[in-house]
XYZ file of C-alpha atoms in Angstrom:
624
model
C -2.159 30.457 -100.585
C -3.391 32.609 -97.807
C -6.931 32.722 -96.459
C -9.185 35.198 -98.202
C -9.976 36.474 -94.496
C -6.692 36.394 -92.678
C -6.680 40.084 -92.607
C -9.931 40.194 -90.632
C -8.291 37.720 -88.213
C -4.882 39.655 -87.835
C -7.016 43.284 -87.425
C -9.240 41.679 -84.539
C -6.192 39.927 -82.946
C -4.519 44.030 -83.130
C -8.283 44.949 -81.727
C -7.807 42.831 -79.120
C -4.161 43.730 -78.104
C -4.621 47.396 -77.755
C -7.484 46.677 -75.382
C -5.996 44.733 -73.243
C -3.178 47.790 -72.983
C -5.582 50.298 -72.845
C -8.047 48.243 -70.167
C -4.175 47.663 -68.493
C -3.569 51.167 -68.310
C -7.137 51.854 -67.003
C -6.697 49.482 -64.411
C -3.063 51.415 -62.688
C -4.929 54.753 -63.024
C -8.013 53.057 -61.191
C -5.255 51.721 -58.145
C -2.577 54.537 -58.162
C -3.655 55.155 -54.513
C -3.861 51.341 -53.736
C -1.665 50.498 -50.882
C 0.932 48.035 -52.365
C -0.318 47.878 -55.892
C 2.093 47.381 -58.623
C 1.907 48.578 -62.201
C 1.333 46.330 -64.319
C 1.805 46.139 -68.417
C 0.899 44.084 -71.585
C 3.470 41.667 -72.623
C 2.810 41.705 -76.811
C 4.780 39.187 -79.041
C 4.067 38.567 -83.349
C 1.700 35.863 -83.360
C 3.377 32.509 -84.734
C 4.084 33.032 -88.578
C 1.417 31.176 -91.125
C 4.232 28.819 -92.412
C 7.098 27.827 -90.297
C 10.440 25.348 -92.080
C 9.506 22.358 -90.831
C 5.842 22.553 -92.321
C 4.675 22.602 -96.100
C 5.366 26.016 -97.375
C 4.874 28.044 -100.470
C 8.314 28.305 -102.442
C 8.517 32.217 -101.685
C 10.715 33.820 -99.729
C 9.835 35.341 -96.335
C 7.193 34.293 -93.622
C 3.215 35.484 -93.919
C 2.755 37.161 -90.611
C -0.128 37.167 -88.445
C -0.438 39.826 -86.339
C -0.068 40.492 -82.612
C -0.416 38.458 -79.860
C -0.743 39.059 -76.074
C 1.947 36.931 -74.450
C 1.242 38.290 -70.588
C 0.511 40.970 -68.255
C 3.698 41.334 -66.329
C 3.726 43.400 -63.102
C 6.416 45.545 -62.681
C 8.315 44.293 -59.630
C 12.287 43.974 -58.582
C 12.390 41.072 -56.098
C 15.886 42.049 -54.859
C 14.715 45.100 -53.887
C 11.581 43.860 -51.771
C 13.889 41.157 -50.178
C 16.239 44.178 -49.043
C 13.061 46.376 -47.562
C 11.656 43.165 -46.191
C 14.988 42.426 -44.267
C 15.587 46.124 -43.061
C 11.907 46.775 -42.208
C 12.006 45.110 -38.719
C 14.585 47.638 -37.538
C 12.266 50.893 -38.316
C 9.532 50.066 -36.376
C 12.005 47.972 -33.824
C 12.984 51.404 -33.553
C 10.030 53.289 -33.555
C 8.244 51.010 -30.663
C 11.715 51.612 -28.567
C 11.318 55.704 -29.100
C 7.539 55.773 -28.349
C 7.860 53.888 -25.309
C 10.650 55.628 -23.661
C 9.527 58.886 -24.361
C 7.076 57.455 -21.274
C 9.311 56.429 -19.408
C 10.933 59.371 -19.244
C 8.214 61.335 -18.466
C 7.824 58.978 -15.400
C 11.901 60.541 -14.104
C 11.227 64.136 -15.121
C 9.536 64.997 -11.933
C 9.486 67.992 -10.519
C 12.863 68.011 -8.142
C 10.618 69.376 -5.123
C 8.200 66.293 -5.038
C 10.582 63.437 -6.492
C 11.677 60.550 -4.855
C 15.116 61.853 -4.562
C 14.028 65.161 -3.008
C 11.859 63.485 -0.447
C 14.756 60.921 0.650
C 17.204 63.909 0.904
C 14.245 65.732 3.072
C 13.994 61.951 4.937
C 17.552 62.023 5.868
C 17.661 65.950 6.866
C 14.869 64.465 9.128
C 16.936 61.929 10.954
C 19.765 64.709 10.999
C 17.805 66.942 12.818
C 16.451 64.037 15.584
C 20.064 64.048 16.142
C 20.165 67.580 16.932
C 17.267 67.342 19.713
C 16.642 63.627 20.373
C 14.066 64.488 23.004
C 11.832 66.467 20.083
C 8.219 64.811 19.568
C 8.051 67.089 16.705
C 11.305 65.743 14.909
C 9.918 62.178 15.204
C 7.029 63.509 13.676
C 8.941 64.950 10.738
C 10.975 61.914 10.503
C 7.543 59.619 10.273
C 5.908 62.693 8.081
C 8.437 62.433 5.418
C 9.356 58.852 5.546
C 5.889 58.454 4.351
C 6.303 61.062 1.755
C 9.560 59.003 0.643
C 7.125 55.241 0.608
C 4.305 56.942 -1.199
C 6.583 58.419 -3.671
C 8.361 54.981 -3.899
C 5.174 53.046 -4.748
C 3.709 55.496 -7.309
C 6.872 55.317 -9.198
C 6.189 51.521 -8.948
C 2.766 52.332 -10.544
C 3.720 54.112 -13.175
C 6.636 51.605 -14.354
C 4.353 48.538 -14.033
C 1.670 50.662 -15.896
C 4.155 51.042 -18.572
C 4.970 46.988 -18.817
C 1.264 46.213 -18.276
C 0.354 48.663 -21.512
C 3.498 46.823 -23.043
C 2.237 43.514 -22.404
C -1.302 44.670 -23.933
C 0.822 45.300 -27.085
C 2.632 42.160 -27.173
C -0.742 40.538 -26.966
C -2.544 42.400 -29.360
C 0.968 41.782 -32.195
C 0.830 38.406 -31.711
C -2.734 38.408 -32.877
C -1.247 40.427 -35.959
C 1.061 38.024 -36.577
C -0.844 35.258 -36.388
C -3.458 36.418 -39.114
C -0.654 37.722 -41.263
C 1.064 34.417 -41.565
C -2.845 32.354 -41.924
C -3.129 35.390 -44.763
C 0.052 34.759 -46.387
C -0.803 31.100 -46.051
C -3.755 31.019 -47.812
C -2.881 33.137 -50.379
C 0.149 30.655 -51.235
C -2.593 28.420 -52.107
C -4.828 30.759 -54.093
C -1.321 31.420 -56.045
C 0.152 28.141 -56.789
C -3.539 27.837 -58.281
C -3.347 30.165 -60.610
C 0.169 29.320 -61.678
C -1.205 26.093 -62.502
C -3.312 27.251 -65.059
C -0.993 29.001 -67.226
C -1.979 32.815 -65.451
C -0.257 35.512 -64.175
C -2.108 36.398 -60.375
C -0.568 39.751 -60.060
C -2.946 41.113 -57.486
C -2.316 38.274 -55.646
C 1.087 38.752 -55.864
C 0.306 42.315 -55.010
C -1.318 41.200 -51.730
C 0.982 38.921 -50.597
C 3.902 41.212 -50.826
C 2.029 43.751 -48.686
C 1.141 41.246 -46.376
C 5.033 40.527 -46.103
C 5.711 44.142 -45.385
C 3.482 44.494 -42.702
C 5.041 41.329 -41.408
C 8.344 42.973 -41.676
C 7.260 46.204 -40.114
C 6.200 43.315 -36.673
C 9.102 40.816 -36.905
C 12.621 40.201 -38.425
C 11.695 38.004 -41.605
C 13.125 36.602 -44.532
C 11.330 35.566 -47.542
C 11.890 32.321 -50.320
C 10.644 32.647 -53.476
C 13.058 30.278 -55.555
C 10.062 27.550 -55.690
C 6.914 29.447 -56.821
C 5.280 26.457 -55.792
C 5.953 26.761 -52.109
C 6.903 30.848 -51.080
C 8.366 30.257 -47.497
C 9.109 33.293 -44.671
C 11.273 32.711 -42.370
C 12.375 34.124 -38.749
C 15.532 33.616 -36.745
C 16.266 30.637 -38.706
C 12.857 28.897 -38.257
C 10.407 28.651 -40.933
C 6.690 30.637 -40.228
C 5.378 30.311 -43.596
C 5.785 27.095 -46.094
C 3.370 27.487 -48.841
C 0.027 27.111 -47.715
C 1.574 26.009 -44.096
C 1.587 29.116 -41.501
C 2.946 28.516 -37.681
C 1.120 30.500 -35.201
C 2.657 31.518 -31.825
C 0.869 31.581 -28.914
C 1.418 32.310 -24.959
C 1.939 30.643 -21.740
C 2.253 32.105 -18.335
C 5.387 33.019 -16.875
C 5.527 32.116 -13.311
C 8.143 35.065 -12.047
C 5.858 37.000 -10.215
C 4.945 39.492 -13.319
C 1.993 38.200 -14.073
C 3.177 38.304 -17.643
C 3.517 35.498 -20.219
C 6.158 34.030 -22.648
C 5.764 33.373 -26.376
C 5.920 30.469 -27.286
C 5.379 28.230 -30.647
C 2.204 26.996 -31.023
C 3.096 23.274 -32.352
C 5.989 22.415 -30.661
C 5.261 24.701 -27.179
C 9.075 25.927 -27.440
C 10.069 29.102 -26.850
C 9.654 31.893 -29.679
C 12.409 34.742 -29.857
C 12.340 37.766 -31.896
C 15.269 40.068 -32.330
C 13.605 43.144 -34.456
C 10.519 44.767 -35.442
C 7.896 45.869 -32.980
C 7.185 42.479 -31.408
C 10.458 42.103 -30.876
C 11.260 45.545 -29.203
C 7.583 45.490 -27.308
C 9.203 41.993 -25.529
C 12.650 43.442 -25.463
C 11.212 46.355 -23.568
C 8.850 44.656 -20.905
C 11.428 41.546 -19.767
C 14.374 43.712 -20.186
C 14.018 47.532 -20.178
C 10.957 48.240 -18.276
C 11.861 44.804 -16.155
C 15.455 46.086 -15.394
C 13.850 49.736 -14.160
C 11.389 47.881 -11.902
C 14.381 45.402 -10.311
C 16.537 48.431 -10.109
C 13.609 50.643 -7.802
C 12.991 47.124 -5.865
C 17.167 46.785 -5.041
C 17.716 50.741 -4.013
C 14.247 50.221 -1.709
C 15.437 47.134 -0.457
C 17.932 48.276 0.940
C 17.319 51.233 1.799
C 14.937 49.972 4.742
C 16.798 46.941 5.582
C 19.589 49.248 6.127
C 17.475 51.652 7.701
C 15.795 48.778 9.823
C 18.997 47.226 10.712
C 19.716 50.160 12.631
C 16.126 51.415 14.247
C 15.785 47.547 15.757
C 19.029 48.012 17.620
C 17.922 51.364 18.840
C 15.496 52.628 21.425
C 12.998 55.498 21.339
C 11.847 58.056 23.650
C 9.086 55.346 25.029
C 11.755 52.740 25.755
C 10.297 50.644 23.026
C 13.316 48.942 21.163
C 13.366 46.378 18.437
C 11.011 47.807 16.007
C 11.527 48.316 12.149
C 11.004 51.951 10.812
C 9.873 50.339 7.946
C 7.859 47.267 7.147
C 9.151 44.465 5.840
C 6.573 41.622 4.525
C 8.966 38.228 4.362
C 8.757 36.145 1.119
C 7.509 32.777 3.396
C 6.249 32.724 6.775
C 8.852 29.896 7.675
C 11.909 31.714 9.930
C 14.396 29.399 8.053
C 13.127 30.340 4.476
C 12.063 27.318 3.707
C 9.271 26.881 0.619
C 7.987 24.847 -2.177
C 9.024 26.175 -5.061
C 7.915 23.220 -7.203
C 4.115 23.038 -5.641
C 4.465 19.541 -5.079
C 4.060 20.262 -1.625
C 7.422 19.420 0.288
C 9.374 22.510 0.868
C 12.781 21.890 -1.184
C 13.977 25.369 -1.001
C 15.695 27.961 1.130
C 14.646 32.149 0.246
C 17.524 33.974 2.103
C 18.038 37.495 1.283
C 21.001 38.189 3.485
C 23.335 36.982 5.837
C 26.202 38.199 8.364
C 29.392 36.872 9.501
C 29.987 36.662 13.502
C 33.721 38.204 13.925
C 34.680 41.495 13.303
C 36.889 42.467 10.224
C 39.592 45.592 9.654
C 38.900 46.864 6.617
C 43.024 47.455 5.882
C 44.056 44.453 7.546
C 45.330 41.267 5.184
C 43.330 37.963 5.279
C 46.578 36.178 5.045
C 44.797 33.105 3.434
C 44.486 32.482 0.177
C 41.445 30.778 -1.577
C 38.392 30.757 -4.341
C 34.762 31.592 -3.168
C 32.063 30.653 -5.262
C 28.784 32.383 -5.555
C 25.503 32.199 -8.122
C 25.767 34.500 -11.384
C 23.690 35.690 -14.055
C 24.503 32.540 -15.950
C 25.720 29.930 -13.484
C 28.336 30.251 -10.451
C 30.877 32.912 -10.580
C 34.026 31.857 -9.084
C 36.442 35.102 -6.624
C 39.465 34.342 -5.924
C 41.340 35.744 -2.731
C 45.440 35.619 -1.868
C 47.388 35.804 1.053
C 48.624 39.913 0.427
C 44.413 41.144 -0.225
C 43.291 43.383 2.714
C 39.332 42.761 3.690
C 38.640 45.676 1.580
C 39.997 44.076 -1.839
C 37.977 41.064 -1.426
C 34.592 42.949 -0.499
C 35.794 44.810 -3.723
C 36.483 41.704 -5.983
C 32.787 40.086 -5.082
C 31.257 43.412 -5.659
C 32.981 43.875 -8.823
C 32.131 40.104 -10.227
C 29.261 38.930 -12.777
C 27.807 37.416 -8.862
C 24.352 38.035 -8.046
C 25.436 38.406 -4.597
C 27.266 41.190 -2.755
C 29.038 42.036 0.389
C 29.866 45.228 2.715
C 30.905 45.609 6.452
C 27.730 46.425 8.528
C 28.151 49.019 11.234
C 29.428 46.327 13.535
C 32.215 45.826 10.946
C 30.899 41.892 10.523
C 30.830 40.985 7.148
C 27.092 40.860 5.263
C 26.565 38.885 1.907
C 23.246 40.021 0.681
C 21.241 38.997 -2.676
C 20.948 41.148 -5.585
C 17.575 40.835 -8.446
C 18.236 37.846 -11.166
C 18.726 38.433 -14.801
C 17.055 35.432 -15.270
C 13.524 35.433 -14.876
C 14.131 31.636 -14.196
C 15.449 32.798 -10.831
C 13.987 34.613 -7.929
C 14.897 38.050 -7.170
C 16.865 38.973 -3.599
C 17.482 35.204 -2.916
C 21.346 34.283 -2.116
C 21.045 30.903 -4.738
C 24.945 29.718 -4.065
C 27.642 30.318 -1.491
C 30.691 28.396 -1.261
C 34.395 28.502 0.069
C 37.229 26.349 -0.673
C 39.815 28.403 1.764
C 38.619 30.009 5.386
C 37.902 33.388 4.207
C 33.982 32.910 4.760
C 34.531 30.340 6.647
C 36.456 30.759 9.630
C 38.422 33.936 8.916
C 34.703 36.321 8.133
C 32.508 33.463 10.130
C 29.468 32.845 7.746
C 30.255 29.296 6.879
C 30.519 26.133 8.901
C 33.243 24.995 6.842
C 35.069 24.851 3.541
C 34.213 22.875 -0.012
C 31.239 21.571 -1.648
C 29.775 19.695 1.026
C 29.310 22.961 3.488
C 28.510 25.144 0.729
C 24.996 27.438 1.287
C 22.829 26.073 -1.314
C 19.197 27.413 -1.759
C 18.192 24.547 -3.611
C 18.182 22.958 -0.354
C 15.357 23.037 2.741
C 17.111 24.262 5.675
C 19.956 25.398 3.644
C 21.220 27.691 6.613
C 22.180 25.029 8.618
C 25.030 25.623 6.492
C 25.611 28.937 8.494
C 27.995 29.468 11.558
C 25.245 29.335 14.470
C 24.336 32.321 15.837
C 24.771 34.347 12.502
C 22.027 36.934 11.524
C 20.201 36.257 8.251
C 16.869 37.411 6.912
C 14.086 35.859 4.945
C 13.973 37.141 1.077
C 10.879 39.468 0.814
C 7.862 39.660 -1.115
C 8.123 40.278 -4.822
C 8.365 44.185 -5.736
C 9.277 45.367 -2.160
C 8.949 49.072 -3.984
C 4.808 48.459 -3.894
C 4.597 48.052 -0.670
C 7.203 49.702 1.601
C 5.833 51.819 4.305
C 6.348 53.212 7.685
C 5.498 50.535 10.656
C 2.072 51.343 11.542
C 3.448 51.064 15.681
C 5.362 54.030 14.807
C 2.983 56.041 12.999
C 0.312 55.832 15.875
C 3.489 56.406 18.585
C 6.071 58.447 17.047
C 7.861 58.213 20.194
C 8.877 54.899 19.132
C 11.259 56.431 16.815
C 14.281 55.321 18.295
C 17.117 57.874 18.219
C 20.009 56.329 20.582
C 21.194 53.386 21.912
C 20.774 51.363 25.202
C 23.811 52.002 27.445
C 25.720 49.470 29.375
C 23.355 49.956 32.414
C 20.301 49.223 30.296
C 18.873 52.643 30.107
C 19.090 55.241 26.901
C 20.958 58.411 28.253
C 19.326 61.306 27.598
C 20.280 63.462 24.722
C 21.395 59.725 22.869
C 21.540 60.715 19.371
C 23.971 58.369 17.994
C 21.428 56.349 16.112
C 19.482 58.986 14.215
C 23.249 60.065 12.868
C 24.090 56.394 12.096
C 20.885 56.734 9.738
C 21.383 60.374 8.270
C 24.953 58.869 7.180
C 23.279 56.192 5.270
C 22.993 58.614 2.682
C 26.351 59.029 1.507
C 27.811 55.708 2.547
C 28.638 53.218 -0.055
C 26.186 50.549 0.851
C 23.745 49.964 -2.151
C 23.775 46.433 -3.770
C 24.200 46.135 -7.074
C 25.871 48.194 -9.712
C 26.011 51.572 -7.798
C 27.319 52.890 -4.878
C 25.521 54.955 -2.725
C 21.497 55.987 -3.400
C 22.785 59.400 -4.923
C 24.496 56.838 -7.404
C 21.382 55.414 -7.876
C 19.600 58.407 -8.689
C 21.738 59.787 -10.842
C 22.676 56.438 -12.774
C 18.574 55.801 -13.128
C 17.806 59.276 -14.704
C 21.029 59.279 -17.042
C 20.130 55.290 -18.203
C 16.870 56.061 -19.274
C 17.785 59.396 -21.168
C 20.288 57.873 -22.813
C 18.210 55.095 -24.069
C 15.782 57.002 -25.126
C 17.974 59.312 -26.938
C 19.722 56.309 -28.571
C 16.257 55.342 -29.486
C 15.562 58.200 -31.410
C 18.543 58.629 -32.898
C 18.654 55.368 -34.688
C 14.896 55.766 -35.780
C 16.231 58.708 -38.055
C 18.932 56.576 -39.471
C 16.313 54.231 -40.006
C 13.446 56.087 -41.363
C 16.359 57.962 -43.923
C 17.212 54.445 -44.750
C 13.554 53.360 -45.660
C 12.694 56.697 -47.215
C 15.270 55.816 -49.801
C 14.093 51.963 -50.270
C 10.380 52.916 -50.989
C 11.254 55.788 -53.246
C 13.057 53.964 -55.299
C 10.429 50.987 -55.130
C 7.719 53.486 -55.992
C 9.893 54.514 -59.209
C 10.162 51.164 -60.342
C 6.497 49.717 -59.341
C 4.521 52.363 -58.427
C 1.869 54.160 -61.059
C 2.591 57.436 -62.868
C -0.636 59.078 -63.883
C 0.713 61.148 -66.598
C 2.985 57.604 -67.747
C -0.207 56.007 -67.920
C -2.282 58.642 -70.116
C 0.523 58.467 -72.751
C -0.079 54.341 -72.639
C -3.758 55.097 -73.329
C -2.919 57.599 -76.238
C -0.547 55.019 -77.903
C -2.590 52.256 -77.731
C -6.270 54.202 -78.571
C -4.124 55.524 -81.781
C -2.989 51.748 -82.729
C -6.542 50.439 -81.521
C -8.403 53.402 -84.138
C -5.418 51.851 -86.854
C -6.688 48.765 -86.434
C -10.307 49.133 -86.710
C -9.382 51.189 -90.166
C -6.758 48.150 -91.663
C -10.169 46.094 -90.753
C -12.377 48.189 -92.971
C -9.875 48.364 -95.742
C -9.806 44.764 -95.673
C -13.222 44.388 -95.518
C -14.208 46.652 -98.572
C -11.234 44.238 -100.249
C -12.942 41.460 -99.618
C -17.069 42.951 -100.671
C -15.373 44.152 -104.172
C -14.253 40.047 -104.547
C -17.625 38.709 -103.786
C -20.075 40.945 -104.864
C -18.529 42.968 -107.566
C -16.281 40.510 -109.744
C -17.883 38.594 -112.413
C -20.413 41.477 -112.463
């Protein structure tokens, strides 16, 4: 038969239940503002019957139950929905970082028209157009000096304030990777508080609670994934590489990059390769320095590079009002001291390596007139050689056209002397150096006898900079120049010769007889057309092309930017709304728990006192 106190024992284990609901319930009120808290509730099950079939049993029908028990207490959680913000998180505040930063960059193009770079070259070349006018004019020079410095300080600030963009990038980058790091050691160690806990039989659910935050602010720094099919070991994952394995956490770390930047790579920590991140703010903060910000900066360098080589080019071969000839208008600091280029770009200390920036053929091409030989140059690309073919029927002008148009990091034009000039462009890679011709090859005569840049044809005469003395390769008595310093755009300005003489400015040529004929303004007009000539390197034209191509890129990025941040941020609203229906507390919810269970908890605590006066009428009242 049954125990005379079993109903004391099923009341307290009812007692016991309802507080556990009602301290539950107490608990999600307490944390309904706690960032990434989950409700949580009671899981209650019948406590196991007094006599089960397989046991001795009273020969009565039906089981003698025993109350409640309290299986667990669940949180309230849907995994697939956490894996899906987890994986779309990185793209919000990939997002984000993009929008924030170019709204910066912009700022840096929207200056006023009357003191921006382009206004001051269009005043520079009205300068050079009026020295035509009056050659003999000491006050023309002195415009043409006046607002040439104008133009180089104008130049260098908007050097300034790109690299002060990439440096405050780079202060980021730093500053995420510490983020990351104690994420991951975070995530790591709460693994093993977890797996702990497990082991025991309970249910950690603020751990659980903490971990999955953890995640999400992960997320919101770099494209993860997350593992949880073994409980024992919960692994993240990025690109394909694991960060997190159970109480395991890879850190990255950094390593100077030796471009020139000053900047460093991530790498990973244990094996010292390379880490890459595709979303989330890490990845857009490195996306932005070594691509966007890197891209604006190589893109200021190539339209100032050329701008005062071509400038130069034509001031040395002039003469100015002094008779002084041969001097650049603007200064030009070369990359190595040696004339040929040569340097050691290992630092083992033998040079191994030629830094040309540019080069010129010796005869003089027609434009219309057809090479009649037929052939395949090869020159260095963004990844590797490019190959340009050339055929019997192309006129100068198609070939100049097909290496311009190519994946090549080098270019060509006619120079006023109408001799062909290959010149380098900046490197995608930050593996190579900017404005350094890497590869130049022929296997027909176009550069090679019919343009006259190259000794001869094939492999073995090829212009390789990975050579010392690489321009033996050249035709002799072919002009070339050594590659200049890193970021010409910081430090362009005005010869200092010309700025304390501005009579130096040269504004004609040298006649036949040796003397410059008064009134000689042919120079100062070769200079003034500059500025609509199609002479830039790289992808544009002339320097209006560049001006307008360098405002309209950045706007459009940055409206691109913020455009997909509001797809994003309607994307995530959506996610976390519906998470917060499903795990997040609901005050009023939670008062009704409390209500429910204080009513079962006050029924209890009467079934006990029934049972109790039961039992004090059996043993003091019978037999009385």
């Amino acid at each position: 038969m049954g125990s005379t106190f079993s109903g004391i024992e099923l009341g307290k284990r009812s007692i016991m239940a309802n507080t556990d609901a009602i301290t539950t319930a107490g608990h999600n009120i307490s944390n309904a503002n706690t960032e990434g808290y989950s409700r949580q509730r009671v899981k209650i099950k019948e406590f196991d019957p007094l006599y089960k079939p397989d046991l001795e049993r009273l020969e009565r029908p039906g089981l003698i139950g025993q109350g409640v028990d309290v299986q667990s207490i669940e949180r309230i959680r849907d995994e697939l929905l956490d894996k899906r913000i987890v994986a779309q998180a990185n793209q919000e505040s990939y997002w984000a970082t993009r929008s924030n930063y170019y709204t910066m960059i912009e700022q840096i193009y929207n200056e006023p028209y009357d003191v921006s770079i382009r206004s001051n070259m269009d005043k520079f070349w009205e300068s050079w157009q009026e020295l035509s006018f009056d050659p003999e004019s000491k006050a023309s020079r002195q415009a043409v000096v006046t607002r040439g410095e104008t133009l180089t300080d104008s130049i260098q600030q908007r050097f300034e304030s790109l690299k002060g963009v990439g440096d405050l990038i780079d202060g980021d980058i730093k500053a995420t990777v510490e983020q990351v790091n104690s994420y991951t050691r975070q995530i790591a160690a709460l693994n093993e508080e977890i797996v702990k806990s497990l082991g025991v039989g309970d249910n950690p659910n603020d751990l659980l609670d903490r971990r999955d935050l953890l995640v999400d602010k992960l997320s919101e720094l770099i494209n993860i994934t997350t593992d949880n099919r073994d409980p024992d070991e919960f692994m993240v994952h990025v690109g394909g590489k694991i960060l997190v394995q159970g109480s395991i956490a890879r850190q990255i770390d950094m390593e100077p990059r030796f471009d020139g930047s000053g900047y460093s790579k991530l790498v990973w920590a244990d094996t010292r390769d390379d880490a890459f991140f595709s979303g989330g703010s890490l990845g857009a903060l490195v996306e932005l320095r070594d691509v966007d910000i890197r891209n604006e900066l190589q893109s200021l360098n190539t339209m100032t590079m050329n701008f005062s080589d071509l400038v130069n080019d034509i001031h040395r071969n002039a003469v100015g009002a002094n008779k002084v000839t041969g001097l650049n208008f603007f200064v030009q600091h070369p990359f190595v001291e040696n004339v040929n280029g040569n340097y050691d770009r290992d630092g083992d200390g033998a040079m191994d390596s030629s830094y040309i920036f540019r080069f010129s053929g010796t005869n003089e091409l027609d434009m219309q007139q057809q090479v009649g030989i037929e052939g395949v140059m090869t020159f260095s690309g963004t990844t590797g050689n490019v190959q340009v073919p050339y055929f019997h029927t192309d006129t100068v002008e198609t070939v100049i056209a097909r290496i311009n148009d190519s994946t090549s990091e080098v270019k060509a034009y006619l120079d006023k002397n109408n001799h062909l000039v290959l010149k380098a462009t900046t490197s995608q890679s930050t593996d190579n150096p900017d404005f350094v011709i890497r590869h130049v090859e022929d296997s027909g005569y176009f550069l090679a006898g019919y343009s006259g840049i190259l000794n001869g044809t094939g492999p073995e005469n090829a212009y390789d900079f990975a050579n010392v003395d690489a321009v033996n390769s050249l035709v002799a008595g072919s002009q070339f120049a050594v590659a200049p310093v890193v970021n010409p755009s910081a430090y362009i300005q005005v010869n200092e010769a010309i700025k304390n003489d501005v009579m130096s400015v040269a504004a004609g040529y040298i006649d036949a007889s040796g003397n410059s004929p008064t009134g000689d303004g042919r120079a100062a007009v070769e200079i003034a057309a500059i500025r609509n000539t199609a002479v830039m390197v790289g992808g544009t034209k002339t320097f209006d092309d560049y001006f307008a191509d360098s405002v309209t890129n950045v706007g459009l990025k940055g409206e691109q930017a913020q455009t997909n941040l509001l797809s994003q941020n309607a994307i995530m609203d959506d996610l976390h709304n519906l998470r917060d229906s499903i795990s997040g507390v609901n005050i009023d919810e939670e008062l009704a728990e409390i209500m429910k269970f204080q009513h079962g908890y006050n029924a209890a605590a009467k079934f006990i006192s029934v049972w109790d006066s039961l039992i004090d009428v059996v043993i003091n009242r019978l037999g009385v």
